[in-house]
Coordinates of C-alpha atoms in Angstrom, one line a residue:
I207 CA -6.3 -18.8 165.4
N208 CA -5.7 -15.2 164.2
A209 CA -8.9 -13.8 162.7
E210 CA -6.9 -11.8 160.1
Y211 CA -5.2 -14.9 158.9
M212 CA -8.4 -16.9 158.8
G213 CA -10.3 -14.2 157.0
T214 CA -13.8 -14.9 155.9
A215 CA -15.1 -18.2 154.7
A216 CA -15.5 -16.9 151.1
H217 CA -12.0 -15.3 150.9
P218 CA -9.6 -16.7 153.4
T219 CA -6.7 -14.5 154.2
W220 CA -4.1 -17.2 153.0
F221 CA -5.7 -17.2 149.5
K222 CA -4.7 -13.7 148.6
P223 CA -1.0 -14.4 148.0
Y224 CA -1.9 -17.5 146.0
L225 CA -4.4 -15.5 143.9
L226 CA -1.7 -12.8 143.3
N227 CA 0.8 -15.4 142.2
T228 CA -1.7 -17.1 140.0
M229 CA -2.6 -13.8 138.3
A230 CA 1.0 -13.0 137.9
D231 CA 1.6 -16.4 136.2
A232 CA -1.4 -16.0 134.0
S233 CA -0.2 -12.5 132.9
K234 CA 3.2 -13.9 132.3
Q235 CA 1.8 -16.7 130.3
I236 CA -0.4 -14.3 128.3
D237 CA 2.7 -12.2 127.7
N238 CA 4.6 -15.3 126.5
M239 CA 1.7 -16.3 124.3
V240 CA 1.5 -12.7 122.8
G241 CA 5.2 -12.7 122.3
F242 CA 5.1 -16.2 120.7
I243 CA 2.1 -15.2 118.5
T244 CA 3.9 -11.9 117.6
A245 CA 7.2 -13.6 116.8
E246 CA 5.3 -16.3 114.8
A247 CA 3.4 -13.5 112.9
R248 CA 6.6 -11.7 112.2
E249 CA 8.3 -14.8 111.0
K250 CA 5.3 -15.6 108.8
A251 CA 5.2 -12.1 107.5
S252 CA 8.9 -12.4 106.7
E253 CA 8.4 -15.7 104.9
I254 CA 5.5 -14.1 103.0
E255 CA 7.6 -11.1 102.1
Q256 CA 10.5 -13.3 101.1
E257 CA 8.3 -15.5 99.0
A258 CA 6.7 -12.4 97.4
Q259 CA 10.2 -11.1 96.7
E260 CA 11.2 -14.4 95.2
T261 CA 8.0 -14.5 93.1
Y262 CA 8.6 -10.9 92.0
T263 CA 12.2 -11.6 91.1
I264 CA 11.2 -14.8 89.2
E265 CA 8.4 -13.0 87.4
K266 CA 10.6 -10.0 86.7
Q267 CA 13.3 -12.3 85.3
R268 CA 10.7 -14.2 83.2
M269 CA 9.4 -10.9 81.8
I270 CA 12.9 -9.7 81.0
E271 CA 13.8 -13.0 79.3
A272 CA 10.5 -12.9 77.3
E273 CA 11.2 -9.3 76.3
K274 CA 14.7 -10.3 75.3
K275 CA 13.4 -13.1 73.2
R276 CA 10.8 -10.8 71.6
I277 CA 13.4 -8.2 70.8
K278 CA 15.8 -10.8 69.4
A279 CA 13.0 -12.4 67.3
E280 CA 12.0 -8.9 66.0
Y281 CA 15.6 -8.1 65.2
E282 CA 16.1 -11.4 63.4
R283 CA 12.8 -10.8 61.5
K284 CA 13.9 -7.3 60.5
E285 CA 17.4 -8.5 59.6
K286 CA 15.9 -11.3 57.4
Q287 CA 13.5 -8.8 55.8
V288 CA 16.4 -6.4 55.1
G289 CA 18.4 -9.3 53.6
I290 CA 15.4 -10.3 51.4
E291 CA 14.9 -6.6 50.3
K292 CA 18.6 -6.3 49.5
R293 CA 18.6 -9.5 47.4
I294 CA 15.5 -8.2 45.6
R295 CA 17.2 -4.8 44.9
Q296 CA 20.3 -6.6 43.6
S297 CA 18.2 -8.9 41.4
N298 CA 16.3 -5.9 40.0
L299 CA 19.5 -4.0 39.4
Q300 CA 21.0 -7.0 37.6
K301 CA 17.8 -7.4 35.6
E302 CA 17.8 -3.7 34.7
Q303 CA 21.5 -4.0 33.7
R304 CA 20.7 -7.0 31.5
L305 CA 17.8 -5.2 29.9
R306 CA 20.0 -2.2 29.2
V307 CA 22.6 -4.3 27.6
L308 CA 20.0 -6.2 25.5
K309 CA 18.5 -2.9 24.4
Q310 CA 21.9 -1.5 23.4
R311 CA 22.6 -4.7 21.5
E312 CA 19.1 -4.6 19.8
D313 CA 19.7 -0.9 19.0
S314 CA 23.0 -1.7 17.4
L315 CA 21.4 -4.5 15.3
Q316 CA 18.6 -2.2 14.3
E317 CA 21.2 0.4 13.2
M318 CA 22.9 -2.2 11.0
I319 CA 19.5 -3.3 9.6
S320 CA 18.6 0.4 8.9
A321 CA 21.9 1.0 7.2
A322 CA 21.3 -2.1 5.0
Q323 CA 17.8 -0.9 4.1
T324 CA 19.2 2.5 3.2
K325 CA 21.7 0.8 0.9
L326 CA 19.0 -1.3 -0.7
Q327 CA 16.9 1.7 -1.3
G328 CA 19.9 3.4 -2.8
A329 CA 20.5 0.4 -5.1
T330 CA 17.0 0.9 -6.6
K331 CA 18.0 4.3 -7.8
G332 CA 21.3 3.3 -9.4
A333 CA 22.1 2.5 -13.0
Q334 CA 22.6 -1.2 -12.2
Y335 CA 19.0 -1.7 -10.9
S336 CA 17.8 -3.1 -14.2
T337 CA 20.5 -5.8 -14.0
I338 CA 19.5 -6.5 -10.4
L339 CA 15.9 -7.0 -11.5
A340 CA 17.0 -9.2 -14.4
N341 CA 19.1 -11.4 -12.0
L342 CA 16.1 -11.7 -9.6
I343 CA 13.8 -12.7 -12.5
V344 CA 16.2 -15.4 -13.6
Q345 CA 16.7 -16.7 -10.1
S346 CA 12.9 -16.9 -9.6
A347 CA 12.3 -18.6 -12.9
M348 CA 14.9 -21.2 -12.2
E349 CA 13.4 -21.7 -8.7
L350 CA 9.9 -22.2 -10.2
S351 CA 11.2 -24.5 -13.0
V352 CA 8.0 -24.6 -15.0
D353 CA 7.5 -24.7 -18.8
T354 CA 4.6 -22.3 -18.8
P355 CA 5.0 -18.5 -19.4
L356 CA 5.6 -16.4 -16.4
V357 CA 4.4 -13.1 -15.2
V358 CA 6.5 -10.6 -13.3
S359 CA 5.1 -7.9 -11.0
G360 CA 7.0 -5.2 -9.2
L361 CA 6.6 -1.6 -8.0
K362 CA 4.8 0.8 -10.3
R363 CA 7.7 3.2 -10.1
D364 CA 10.0 0.4 -11.3
R365 CA 8.0 -0.2 -14.5
V366 CA 10.6 1.2 -16.9
S367 CA 13.4 -0.7 -15.2
L368 CA 11.3 -3.9 -15.3
D369 CA 10.7 -3.5 -19.1
T370 CA 14.4 -2.9 -19.6
S371 CA 15.3 -6.0 -17.5
L372 CA 13.3 -8.5 -19.4
K373 CA 15.6 -8.8 -22.4
E374 CA 18.6 -9.3 -20.1
A375 CA 16.7 -11.8 -18.0
V376 CA 15.7 -13.9 -21.1
K377 CA 19.3 -13.9 -22.3
K378 CA 20.8 -14.9 -18.9
Y379 CA 18.2 -17.6 -18.5
K380 CA 19.0 -19.1 -21.9
E381 CA 22.7 -19.1 -21.0
K382 CA 22.1 -20.8 -17.7
T383 CA 19.5 -23.4 -18.7
G384 CA 19.6 -23.6 -22.4
K385 CA 15.8 -23.0 -22.4
D386 CA 13.7 -20.1 -23.6
L387 CA 12.1 -17.9 -21.0
H388 CA 8.7 -16.4 -21.8
V389 CA 7.9 -13.7 -19.4
T390 CA 5.8 -10.5 -19.3
V391 CA 5.3 -7.6 -16.9
S392 CA 2.0 -7.6 -15.0
E393 CA -0.2 -4.6 -14.8
E394 CA -0.8 -5.4 -11.1
Y395 CA 1.9 -3.8 -9.0
Q396 CA 3.4 -4.6 -5.6
P397 CA 2.4 -2.3 -2.7
D398 CA 4.5 0.9 -2.1
S399 CA 5.6 -0.5 1.2
E400 CA 8.0 -2.8 -0.7
I401 CA 11.6 -1.5 -1.4
G402 CA 11.9 -3.1 -4.8
G403 CA 12.5 -6.5 -6.5
V404 CA 10.0 -8.8 -8.2
V405 CA 7.3 -11.4 -7.7
V406 CA 7.4 -14.1 -10.4
Q407 CA 4.4 -16.4 -10.9
T408 CA 2.4 -18.5 -13.3
P409 CA -0.5 -16.7 -15.1
D410 CA -3.0 -18.3 -12.8
G411 CA -1.0 -17.2 -9.7
K412 CA -1.0 -20.6 -8.2
I413 CA 2.8 -21.0 -8.3
R414 CA 4.9 -18.0 -7.3
C415 CA 8.3 -16.9 -6.2
I416 CA 8.5 -13.9 -4.0
N417 CA 11.8 -12.3 -4.7
T418 CA 11.3 -8.7 -3.5
L419 CA 14.2 -6.9 -1.8
R420 CA 12.3 -6.8 1.5
A421 CA 11.8 -10.6 1.3
R422 CA 15.4 -11.1 0.6
E423 CA 16.4 -8.7 3.4
E424 CA 14.3 -10.8 5.9
T425 CA 15.8 -14.0 4.6
V426 CA 19.4 -12.7 4.9
K427 CA 18.6 -11.0 8.2
H428 CA 17.4 -14.2 9.8
A429 CA 20.3 -16.2 8.4
L430 CA 23.0 -13.8 9.4
L431 CA 21.6 -12.4 12.6
P432 CA 23.3 -15.0 14.8
R433 CA 26.6 -14.2 13.0
F434 CA 26.1 -10.5 13.5
R435 CA 25.4 -11.0 17.2
A436 CA 28.6 -13.1 17.6
M437 CA 30.6 -10.4 15.7
L438 CA 29.3 -7.6 17.8
F439 CA 29.0 -9.0 21.3
D440 CA 31.1 -12.1 21.8

């Protein structure tokens, strides 16, 4: 047997090609394993990247939709607020307009009342004022309808006219009722804030008829005010 072929007992010559083939197979297997691991790693990395991209896309879309909803809600809130403010402004304008109209109407009525007061004040300075006082005394006496003597009070500046009016009042009362009227002028006068007219009462002051021009003005004003409003504004 060839010594070279036989080799040594530890490393026979025939084992060398086998060893080389085994190492080559191992290296190839290692390369295959490395390639497999690398390919698997790449595939896994691709899956992770794709999953991350999908997650990013979903999250991005979610954020976009959330922002759209927030913007839409904010727009609707502002639009609603603008609508409310607009209605408030319109309501205030209408209220202001109504107030202006009411003020103009009130001013017109006050002008009429002031004109009437001016005429009443003028009447107290005319020649017929004594007759006006006489008529007021008769009207008051008939309203009181008592058999006791009566006392008439008026403005201090009207004292002469009051004294003059008594005779005419007594005469007219007799003509209307057939009764005698006993009336005197009081030394107590009505306040200067009154326009004119009389207050007729019993001597004890328990029964009285206020027939001043201001009182009659108030009575007529309240009675005719609705008619005046209808004439002026309807």
